[in-house]
Tab-separated table of C-alpha atoms in Angstrom:
chain	number	residue	atom	x	y	z
A	19	MET	CA	120.212	350.288	68.301
A	20	THR	CA	123.819	349.224	68.379
A	21	GLU	CA	122.901	345.749	69.560
A	22	GLU	CA	120.351	345.415	66.773
A	23	ARG	CA	122.929	346.447	64.146
A	24	LYS	CA	125.380	343.832	65.421
A	25	MET	CA	122.837	341.070	65.221
A	26	THR	CA	121.838	342.105	61.713
A	27	ALA	CA	125.455	341.989	60.542
A	28	LEU	CA	125.918	338.482	61.914
A	29	ASP	CA	122.754	337.054	60.447
A	30	ALA	CA	123.025	338.579	56.962
A	31	PRO	CA	126.567	339.170	55.667
A	32	VAL	CA	126.771	341.359	52.588
A	33	GLY	CA	129.028	341.577	49.526
A	34	ALA	CA	131.227	338.749	48.267
A	35	GLY	CA	131.180	337.091	51.669
A	36	ALA	CA	127.445	336.503	51.440
A	37	GLU	CA	127.924	333.291	49.436
A	38	GLN	CA	130.917	331.895	51.330
A	39	PRO	CA	130.185	329.259	53.972
A	40	CYS	CA	131.644	330.222	57.314
A	41	GLU	CA	133.386	326.834	57.741
A	42	LEU	CA	135.946	327.773	55.008
A	43	SER	CA	137.346	330.655	57.040
A	44	SER	CA	139.855	328.372	58.758
A	45	LEU	CA	141.292	327.432	55.335
A	46	ILE	CA	141.522	331.019	54.163
A	47	ILE	CA	143.071	332.487	57.324
A	48	PRO	CA	144.885	329.698	59.179
A	49	GLU	CA	145.976	330.261	62.771
A	50	TYR	CA	149.777	329.993	62.754
A	51	GLY	CA	150.530	331.845	65.977
A	52	GLU	CA	152.608	334.932	66.678
A	53	ASN	CA	156.018	333.329	66.086
A	54	PHE	CA	155.209	331.861	62.697
A	55	ASN	CA	157.809	332.956	60.126
A	56	PRO	CA	157.491	330.656	57.076
A	57	SER	CA	160.096	330.313	54.345
A	58	ASP	CA	159.270	330.884	50.685
A	59	GLU	CA	159.141	327.124	50.127
A	60	GLU	CA	156.710	326.629	53.034
A	61	MET	CA	154.512	329.468	51.817
A	62	PHE	CA	154.484	327.992	48.321
A	63	GLU	CA	153.563	324.534	49.629
A	64	ALA	CA	150.797	325.995	51.815
A	65	GLN	CA	149.400	327.928	48.860
A	66	MET	CA	149.545	324.828	46.639
A	67	GLN	CA	147.816	322.760	49.310
A	68	TYR	CA	145.088	325.382	49.682
A	69	GLU	CA	144.512	325.543	45.925
A	70	GLN	CA	144.377	321.753	45.676
A	71	GLU	CA	141.798	321.621	48.484
A	72	MET	CA	139.666	324.254	46.780
A	73	GLN	CA	139.938	322.481	43.425
A	74	ALA	CA	139.065	319.128	45.000
A	75	GLN	CA	136.026	320.651	46.723
A	76	ALA	CA	134.840	322.300	43.494
A	77	LYS	CA	135.406	319.057	41.572
A	78	ALA	CA	133.431	317.046	44.116
A	79	GLU	CA	130.526	319.485	43.816
A	80	ARG	CA	130.573	319.254	40.009
A	81	GLU	CA	130.769	315.462	39.987
A	82	ALA	CA	127.848	315.223	42.398
A	83	ALA	CA	125.556	316.815	39.822
A	84	PRO	CA	123.302	314.237	38.077
A	85	ASP	CA	124.176	315.576	34.604
A	86	PHE	CA	127.971	315.657	35.161
A	87	MET	CA	130.269	314.580	32.298
A	88	GLN	CA	134.010	314.157	32.819
A	89	THR	CA	135.984	316.324	30.387
A	90	VAL	CA	139.545	317.600	30.037
A	91	SER	CA	140.771	320.533	28.007
A	92	MET	CA	143.543	320.182	25.437
A	93	PRO	CA	146.121	321.963	27.670
A	94	GLU	CA	145.122	319.672	30.564
A	95	LEU	CA	145.503	316.657	28.291
A	96	TYR	CA	149.023	317.754	27.318
A	97	GLU	CA	149.961	318.121	30.977
A	98	MET	CA	149.219	314.446	31.633
A	99	VAL	CA	152.195	312.071	31.694
A	100	TYR	CA	151.509	308.419	30.919
A	101	PRO	CA	154.066	305.728	31.740
A	102	GLY	CA	155.754	303.822	28.956
A	103	LYS	CA	154.236	300.577	27.684
A	104	PRO	CA	157.252	298.639	26.417
A	105	PRO	CA	156.460	295.781	24.044
A	106	VAL	CA	156.335	292.239	25.390
A	107	ILE	CA	158.171	291.124	22.239
A	108	ASP	CA	159.845	293.921	20.285
A	109	ASN	CA	158.129	294.735	16.984
A	110	PHE	CA	155.621	291.914	17.488
A	111	LEU	CA	153.568	291.852	20.704
A	112	TYR	CA	152.476	294.760	22.905
A	113	PRO	CA	150.427	295.192	26.102
A	114	GLY	CA	146.703	295.185	25.386
A	115	THR	CA	144.015	292.783	24.228
A	116	TYR	CA	144.560	290.925	20.943
A	117	LEU	CA	142.689	288.328	18.953
A	118	PHE	CA	144.845	285.562	17.462
A	119	VAL	CA	142.786	284.027	14.692
A	120	GLY	CA	143.310	281.100	12.362
A	121	ALA	CA	141.655	278.073	10.838
A	122	PRO	CA	141.572	274.861	12.884
A	123	LYS	CA	144.879	272.960	12.904
A	124	VAL	CA	146.796	275.767	11.196
A	125	GLY	CA	149.329	275.833	14.031
A	126	LYS	CA	147.878	278.386	16.459
A	127	SER	CA	148.511	276.321	19.597
A	128	PHE	CA	152.152	275.736	18.646
A	129	MET	CA	152.490	279.486	18.075
A	130	MET	CA	150.951	280.190	21.486
A	131	GLY	CA	153.286	277.710	23.161
A	132	GLN	CA	156.258	279.346	21.449
A	133	ILE	CA	155.238	282.865	22.525
A	134	ALA	CA	154.509	281.718	26.075
A	135	TYR	CA	157.852	279.941	26.419
A	136	HIS	CA	159.965	282.830	25.146
A	137	VAL	CA	158.200	285.457	27.276
A	138	SER	CA	158.378	283.347	30.447
A	139	SER	CA	162.061	282.521	29.862
A	140	GLY	CA	163.066	285.957	28.568
A	141	THR	CA	164.915	284.484	25.581
A	142	PRO	CA	164.707	286.206	22.173
A	143	MET	CA	162.023	285.019	19.801
A	144	TRP	CA	163.281	284.982	16.221
A	145	ASN	CA	165.375	288.151	15.992
A	146	TYR	CA	163.224	290.135	18.433
A	147	ALA	CA	164.134	290.985	22.023
A	148	VAL	CA	161.763	289.749	24.736
A	149	ARG	CA	160.902	291.265	28.117
A	150	LYS	CA	160.674	288.466	30.648
A	151	GLY	CA	157.485	287.997	32.639
A	152	THR	CA	155.278	285.323	34.155
A	153	VAL	CA	152.830	283.739	31.693
A	154	LEU	CA	149.459	282.073	32.256
A	155	TYR	CA	148.329	279.850	29.385
A	156	LEU	CA	144.726	278.605	29.529
A	157	ALA	CA	144.903	275.686	27.075
A	158	LEU	CA	141.195	274.950	27.298
A	159	GLU	CA	141.051	272.656	24.246
A	160	ASP	CA	143.955	270.482	25.459
A	161	ASP	CA	144.772	268.146	28.306
A	162	TYR	CA	148.014	268.016	30.295
A	163	ARG	CA	149.276	264.926	28.459
A	164	ARG	CA	149.005	266.636	25.067
A	165	LEU	CA	150.626	269.778	26.474
A	166	GLN	CA	153.519	267.773	27.854
A	167	GLU	CA	154.152	266.036	24.531
A	168	ARG	CA	153.932	269.268	22.548
A	169	LEU	CA	156.267	271.265	24.796
A	170	TYR	CA	158.823	268.449	24.978
A	171	ARG	CA	158.842	268.252	21.181
A	172	MET	CA	159.344	272.005	20.925
A	173	PHE	CA	161.814	272.759	23.747
A	174	GLY	CA	163.187	269.473	25.038
A	175	THR	CA	163.932	269.341	28.767
A	176	GLU	CA	164.678	273.076	29.152
A	177	ALA	CA	161.671	274.050	31.284
A	178	THR	CA	160.874	277.539	32.549
A	179	PRO	CA	159.362	277.938	36.052
A	180	ASP	CA	157.449	281.118	35.134
A	181	LEU	CA	155.090	279.462	32.638
A	182	PHE	CA	151.817	278.201	34.126
A	183	PHE	CA	149.076	276.151	32.447
A	184	SER	CA	145.445	275.342	33.097
A	185	VAL	CA	143.141	273.181	31.005
A	186	ALA	CA	139.926	274.278	32.750
A	187	SER	CA	138.552	277.629	33.864
A	188	ARG	CA	135.259	279.330	34.599
A	189	SER	CA	133.368	281.158	31.889
A	190	LEU	CA	133.338	284.928	31.659
A	191	ASN	CA	129.925	285.263	33.320
A	192	ASP	CA	130.758	282.675	35.992
A	193	GLY	CA	133.905	284.105	37.611
A	194	LEU	CA	136.722	283.943	35.039
A	195	LEU	CA	137.897	287.478	35.865
A	196	ASP	CA	137.959	286.574	39.576
A	197	GLN	CA	140.225	283.636	38.760
A	198	LEU	CA	142.514	285.823	36.655
A	199	ASN	CA	142.682	288.483	39.382
A	200	ALA	CA	143.574	285.813	41.959
A	201	PHE	CA	146.406	284.565	39.732
A	202	MET	CA	147.675	288.120	39.217
A	203	ASN	CA	147.697	288.690	42.984
A	204	GLU	CA	149.724	285.513	43.473
A	205	HIS	CA	152.025	286.263	40.505
A	206	PRO	CA	152.371	290.071	40.243
A	207	GLU	CA	155.122	289.761	37.604
A	208	THR	CA	152.643	288.360	35.070
A	209	SER	CA	152.932	290.079	31.698
A	210	LEU	CA	151.017	287.703	29.398
A	211	VAL	CA	147.774	285.713	29.646
A	212	ILE	CA	146.660	283.455	26.782
A	213	ILE	CA	143.088	282.160	26.537
A	214	ASP	CA	142.886	279.302	24.022
A	215	THR	CA	140.102	279.616	22.956
A	216	LEU	CA	137.721	282.563	23.370
A	217	GLN	CA	134.740	280.337	22.651
A	218	LYS	CA	135.553	278.229	25.719
A	219	VAL	CA	135.097	281.143	28.135
A	220	ARG	CA	132.090	282.915	26.650
A	221	GLU	CA	128.682	281.757	27.769
A	222	ALA	CA	126.486	279.648	25.509
A	223	GLU	CA	124.265	281.918	23.411
A	224	GLY	CA	123.068	279.583	20.699
A	225	GLU	CA	124.205	279.949	17.122
A	226	THR	CA	123.606	283.688	16.769
A	227	TYR	CA	125.766	286.480	18.149
A	228	SER	CA	125.137	290.209	18.087
A	229	TYR	CA	127.621	293.040	17.553
A	230	ALA	CA	126.698	294.513	20.941
A	231	ARG	CA	127.331	291.260	22.810
A	232	ASP	CA	130.604	290.541	20.972
A	233	TYR	CA	131.808	294.063	21.776
A	234	GLU	CA	130.750	293.742	25.427
A	235	ILE	CA	132.642	290.447	25.901
A	236	ILE	CA	135.919	291.808	24.537
A	237	ALA	CA	135.430	295.084	26.436
A	238	GLU	CA	135.203	293.171	29.743
A	239	LEU	CA	138.430	291.312	29.036
A	240	LYS	CA	140.123	294.468	27.756
A	241	ALA	CA	139.232	296.324	30.961
A	242	PHE	CA	141.056	293.622	32.922
A	243	ALA	CA	144.124	293.780	30.646
A	244	ASP	CA	144.244	297.598	30.754
A	245	ARG	CA	143.916	297.701	34.522
A	246	THR	CA	146.710	295.177	35.069
A	247	GLY	CA	148.926	296.405	32.203
A	248	ILE	CA	149.360	292.935	30.690
A	249	CYS	CA	149.047	291.493	27.217
A	250	LEU	CA	145.954	289.312	26.784
A	251	ILE	CA	145.780	287.010	23.745
A	252	LEU	CA	142.399	285.514	22.823
A	253	VAL	CA	142.736	282.593	20.408
A	254	HIS	CA	139.811	282.414	17.998
A	255	HIS	CA	138.785	280.792	14.706
A	256	THR	CA	138.170	282.130	11.227
A	257	ARG	CA	134.928	281.782	9.304
A	258	LYS	CA	134.696	279.516	6.241
A	259	GLN	CA	133.792	282.320	3.825
A	260	LYS	CA	136.686	283.738	1.811
A	261	SER	CA	137.501	287.437	1.808
A	262	ASP	CA	140.109	289.720	0.274
A	263	ASP	CA	140.621	291.271	3.724
A	264	SER	CA	142.062	288.692	6.113
A	265	PHE	CA	140.504	290.425	9.125
A	266	ASP	CA	137.003	290.059	7.645
A	267	ARG	CA	137.433	286.309	8.093
A	268	ILE	CA	137.324	286.563	11.904
A	269	SER	CA	134.413	284.413	13.065
A	270	GLY	CA	131.646	286.485	14.637
A	271	THR	CA	130.701	290.122	14.211
A	272	ASN	CA	132.956	293.162	13.841
A	273	GLY	CA	132.328	293.830	17.524
A	274	LEU	CA	135.181	291.468	18.412
A	275	LEU	CA	137.834	293.390	16.487
A	276	GLY	CA	136.187	296.734	17.249
A	277	ALA	CA	136.690	296.339	20.998
A	278	ALA	CA	140.147	294.698	20.868
A	279	ASP	CA	143.442	296.557	20.570
A	280	GLY	CA	144.380	294.531	17.527
A	281	ALA	CA	144.385	291.131	15.878
A	282	PHE	CA	146.716	288.539	14.398
A	283	VAL	CA	145.435	286.415	11.516
A	284	MET	CA	147.417	283.256	10.761
A	285	TYR	CA	146.895	281.345	7.530
A	286	LYS	CA	148.480	278.986	4.992
A	287	ASN	CA	147.982	278.845	1.247
A	288	SER	CA	147.568	275.082	1.610
A	289	ARG	CA	146.964	273.016	4.746
A	290	ILE	CA	149.858	270.639	3.941
A	291	GLU	CA	152.383	273.472	3.448
A	292	ASP	CA	155.093	274.186	6.013
A	293	ASP	CA	154.982	277.942	5.326
A	294	ALA	CA	152.526	280.282	7.021
A	295	THR	CA	151.791	283.993	7.176
A	296	ILE	CA	150.715	286.092	10.160
A	297	GLU	CA	149.063	289.432	9.433
A	298	VAL	CA	148.799	291.896	12.313
A	299	SER	CA	146.857	295.121	12.685
A	300	GLY	CA	146.679	297.066	15.917
A	301	ARG	CA	146.467	300.417	17.626
A	302	ASP	CA	150.030	300.422	18.946
A	303	GLN	CA	151.864	299.047	15.916
A	304	PRO	CA	151.903	299.404	12.124
A	305	ASP	CA	150.289	296.762	9.944
A	306	LYS	CA	152.712	293.938	9.164
A	307	LYS	CA	153.006	290.512	7.605
A	308	TYR	CA	155.320	287.911	9.152
A	309	LYS	CA	156.555	285.067	6.951
A	310	LEU	CA	157.132	281.828	8.894
A	311	THR	CA	158.095	278.242	8.173
A	312	ARG	CA	157.571	275.116	10.272
A	313	ASN	CA	160.675	273.498	11.792
A	314	LYS	CA	160.118	269.833	10.961
A	315	GLU	CA	162.187	268.653	13.934
A	316	THR	CA	160.752	270.779	16.754
A	317	LEU	CA	157.520	271.946	15.060
A	318	CYS	CA	158.353	275.496	16.174
A	319	TRP	CA	157.702	278.372	13.793
A	320	ASP	CA	160.930	279.771	12.325
A	321	PHE	CA	161.147	283.331	11.063
A	322	LYS	CA	161.644	283.984	7.336
A	323	GLY	CA	160.971	287.716	7.040
A	324	GLU	CA	158.431	290.490	7.389
A	325	ASP	CA	156.598	292.979	5.182
A	326	SER	CA	155.738	296.316	6.764
A	327	SER	CA	153.393	299.069	5.677
A	328	ASP	CA	154.807	302.334	4.405
A	329	PHE	CA	153.600	304.138	7.533
A	330	SER	CA	156.237	305.271	10.009
A	331	GLU	CA	156.137	307.733	12.863
A	332	PRO	CA	157.732	311.110	12.132
A	333	PRO	CA	161.168	311.641	13.699
A	334	GLU	CA	161.457	313.436	17.033
A	335	PRO	CA	164.925	315.044	17.065
A	336	VAL	CA	164.386	316.552	20.537
A	337	ILE	CA	163.410	313.204	22.074
A	338	GLU	CA	166.309	311.511	20.300
A	339	ALA	CA	168.748	314.103	21.656
A	340	ILE	CA	167.514	313.601	25.221
A	341	GLY	CA	167.589	309.813	24.787
A	342	LYS	CA	171.256	309.989	23.768
A	343	PHE	CA	172.081	312.528	26.495
A	344	ILE	CA	170.878	310.210	29.289
A	345	SER	CA	173.325	307.314	29.025
A	346	GLU	CA	175.531	305.065	31.131
A	347	ASP	CA	178.056	307.884	31.425
A	348	ASN	CA	175.305	310.325	32.400
A	349	PRO	CA	172.539	308.157	33.956
A	350	SER	CA	170.443	310.986	35.389
A	351	TRP	CA	169.756	314.693	35.032
A	352	GLU	CA	167.628	317.240	36.878
A	353	GLY	CA	166.894	320.867	36.063
A	354	THR	CA	164.510	323.269	34.354
A	355	ALA	CA	163.401	323.126	30.748
A	356	THR	CA	165.482	326.220	30.024
A	357	GLU	CA	168.608	324.582	31.447
A	358	LEU	CA	167.999	321.447	29.386
A	359	ILE	CA	167.578	323.529	26.233
A	360	GLU	CA	170.870	325.286	26.897
A	361	LYS	CA	172.609	322.008	27.755
A	362	LEU	CA	171.618	320.331	24.486
A	363	ALA	CA	171.484	323.480	22.326
A	364	LEU	CA	167.880	322.775	21.355
A	365	ASP	CA	165.816	325.110	19.195
A	366	ILE	CA	162.560	324.977	21.167
A	367	LYS	CA	160.748	327.072	23.758
A	368	PRO	CA	160.767	325.840	27.393
A	369	ASN	CA	156.994	325.433	27.586
A	370	ALA	CA	156.915	323.509	24.307
A	371	LEU	CA	159.721	321.240	25.548
A	372	SER	CA	157.783	320.400	28.726
A	373	LEU	CA	154.669	319.519	26.729
A	374	LYS	CA	156.701	317.452	24.250
A	375	LEU	CA	158.240	315.472	27.112
A	376	ASN	CA	154.809	314.893	28.675
A	377	VAL	CA	153.395	313.515	25.432
A	378	ASN	CA	156.480	311.443	24.543
A	379	ALA	CA	157.282	310.031	27.988
A	380	GLY	CA	156.301	306.553	26.769
A	381	LYS	CA	158.548	306.832	23.711
A	382	LEU	CA	161.504	307.889	25.892
A	383	TYR	CA	160.898	304.849	28.073
A	384	ASN	CA	160.337	302.339	25.270
A	385	LEU	CA	163.096	303.428	22.881
A	386	TYR	CA	165.795	304.841	25.161
A	387	PHE	CA	164.991	303.322	28.601
A	388	VAL	CA	164.755	306.822	30.070
A	389	GLN	CA	162.278	307.476	32.875
A	390	TYR	CA	160.861	311.018	32.728
A	391	SER	CA	159.015	312.888	35.485
A	392	SER	CA	158.521	316.470	36.614
A	393	LYS	CA	157.768	318.353	39.807
A	394	ARG	CA	156.930	321.951	40.607
A	395	THR	CA	158.720	324.005	43.249
A	396	HIS	CA	158.094	327.596	44.319
A	397	LYS	CA	160.780	328.707	41.857
A	398	ALA	CA	160.193	326.617	38.721
A	399	LYS	CA	159.047	323.350	37.189
A	400	ILE	CA	161.824	320.761	37.497
A	401	ILE	CA	162.435	318.044	34.880
A	402	GLU	CA	163.861	314.703	36.041
A	403	ALA	CA	165.249	312.094	33.638
A	404	SER	CA	167.051	308.900	34.616
A	405	LEU	CA	168.246	305.760	32.906
A	406	ILE	CA	166.384	302.672	34.057
A	407	CYS	CA	168.204	299.403	34.718
A	408	VAL	CA	168.420	297.356	31.518
A	409	VAL	CA	170.032	293.936	31.257
A	410	THR	CA	171.538	293.476	27.809
A	411	PHE	CA	172.588	290.191	26.256
A	412	PRO	CA	175.427	290.357	23.732
A	413	PRO	CA	175.684	287.766	20.935
A	414	LEU	CA	178.341	285.820	22.875
A	415	PHE	CA	175.784	285.000	25.555
A	416	PHE	CA	173.395	283.436	23.036
A	417	ILE	CA	176.238	281.415	21.509
A	418	LEU	CA	176.994	280.034	24.965
A	419	LEU	CA	173.337	279.159	25.482
A	420	LEU	CA	173.290	277.428	22.113
A	421	LEU	CA	176.284	275.308	23.073
A	422	LEU	CA	174.684	274.336	26.370
A	423	GLU	CA	171.177	273.638	25.069
A	424	LYS	CA	171.822	272.069	21.655
A	425	PRO	CA	175.311	270.520	21.492
A	426	ALA	CA	174.223	268.492	18.467
A	427	CYS	CA	174.158	271.687	16.419
A	428	VAL	CA	177.902	272.160	16.804
A	429	ASP	CA	181.019	270.093	16.899
A	430	ILE	CA	181.311	270.211	20.687
A	431	SER	CA	179.453	267.603	22.704
A	432	VAL	CA	181.851	266.674	25.490
A	433	LYS	CA	180.130	267.217	28.842
A	434	GLY	CA	183.404	267.971	30.596
A	435	PHE	CA	184.142	270.874	28.251
A	436	ARG	CA	180.656	272.296	28.611
A	437	VAL	CA	180.742	272.221	32.404
A	438	ALA	CA	184.368	273.252	32.884
A	439	VAL	CA	184.514	276.062	30.320
A	440	LEU	CA	181.085	277.303	29.353
A	441	ALA	CA	179.479	277.369	32.809
A	442	PRO	CA	182.194	279.628	34.362
A	443	LEU	CA	181.951	281.967	31.358
A	444	ILE	CA	178.222	282.340	31.875
A	445	LEU	CA	178.730	282.949	35.605
A	446	ILE	CA	181.282	285.686	34.848
A	447	PHE	CA	178.939	287.304	32.365
A	448	THR	CA	176.012	287.134	34.814
A	449	TYR	CA	178.095	288.729	37.583
A	450	ALA	CA	179.220	291.531	35.264
A	451	THR	CA	175.647	292.172	34.149
A	452	ILE	CA	174.309	292.317	37.726
A	453	SER	CA	177.155	294.628	38.784
A	454	ASN	CA	176.402	296.963	35.884
A	455	CYS	CA	172.724	296.908	36.730
A	456	ARG	CA	173.403	297.759	40.391
A	457	ARG	CA	175.687	300.608	39.364
A	458	ARG	CA	172.916	302.132	37.263
A	459	MET	CA	170.359	301.701	40.026
A	460	ASN	CA	172.631	303.345	42.577
A	461	ALA	CA	173.263	306.264	40.264
A	462	ASN	CA	169.551	306.704	39.679
A	463	SER	CA	168.681	306.480	43.377
A	464	LYS	CA	171.286	309.127	44.229
A	465	ALA	CA	169.833	311.415	41.586
A	466	VAL	CA	166.348	311.012	43.013
């Protein structure tokens, strides 16, 4: 009778254990041995690891269901921290996929050459700061001779080694994305790709285009840009029909603009005028109008002014206070939300501060060059904030560049003076900038 009872207990467990697979017992009661005496930190890490394994197993089971839909709750969404997406050109060009639209011969290609040159060289464009990166310009309606003549007219002999051109590529359905991925693998510092024009890379579909197909084409290119974190500009044409809304003049269906992150529309009041306007509308920037005029000597577009919409983001005093707190004199900080509140005398609850930092991590990075992260220990959630390395260029540096690049603009044209005086000044400035940058990096690495 006893033997029968034992066998019954083994074959049919009862209670809560009836639904637990026996292979999980090793996770629930690990064999540590008689001499195992864990610290609080080790116990916390073991518990966290166990919970993560259970959550991963439950998630895998849910995702395996044929009717599974990925969802996140609002608290889970607020716990997510997304890295900053600093603009490629401040107040003008951001990471993402953008249409750049204009009538034929309005000056789009010169504008693309100007953007490409400034991004690849890292020099300011108009009065906007530029973040340097490698640029790929697919000038598919040009040849190399025309490119050479245009760039020489615009920038003279001052070439930049991080600007690459191609006048031929595959179409989107014939391996274009493979070509772009191969270039990105070879040049990981790429921040901008220009396709001039979109029509050259989309497959032939006759004279009619559908909303669904237009949306699908841009969505494919946008997926590439989002995955790589670059800015992708697609040069396109306007339709002949007039419209009060400049963006309604984009040739094709609304699927193009619907799938893109934004669009630039460039136009003139008269084809023979030297003045032009660029209207921009996008997800990551307010609507604006940029007033430009053509430089008759270089054919570059010079900046005249801008008109912005009345929309502006509400102020974030807490984020501003943290951005000012993390500075060159205090390049890093680590502690709990409560400690940070006490340090800055903030009127906010610790949990609300953590959520605010999660949501505004990109703003901290873009506006104040502060890298935010957090980690959880067995005692508390720890906030980490550090100043990233930023190379700044004071006005004196640009004056020196002006003297070196365009001596005709000033009264100094003697080569001996330029070499003997200006070159050493630039070397001194460069050394000071690199030293400052290394000091910040060392301070940040020590904090981490």
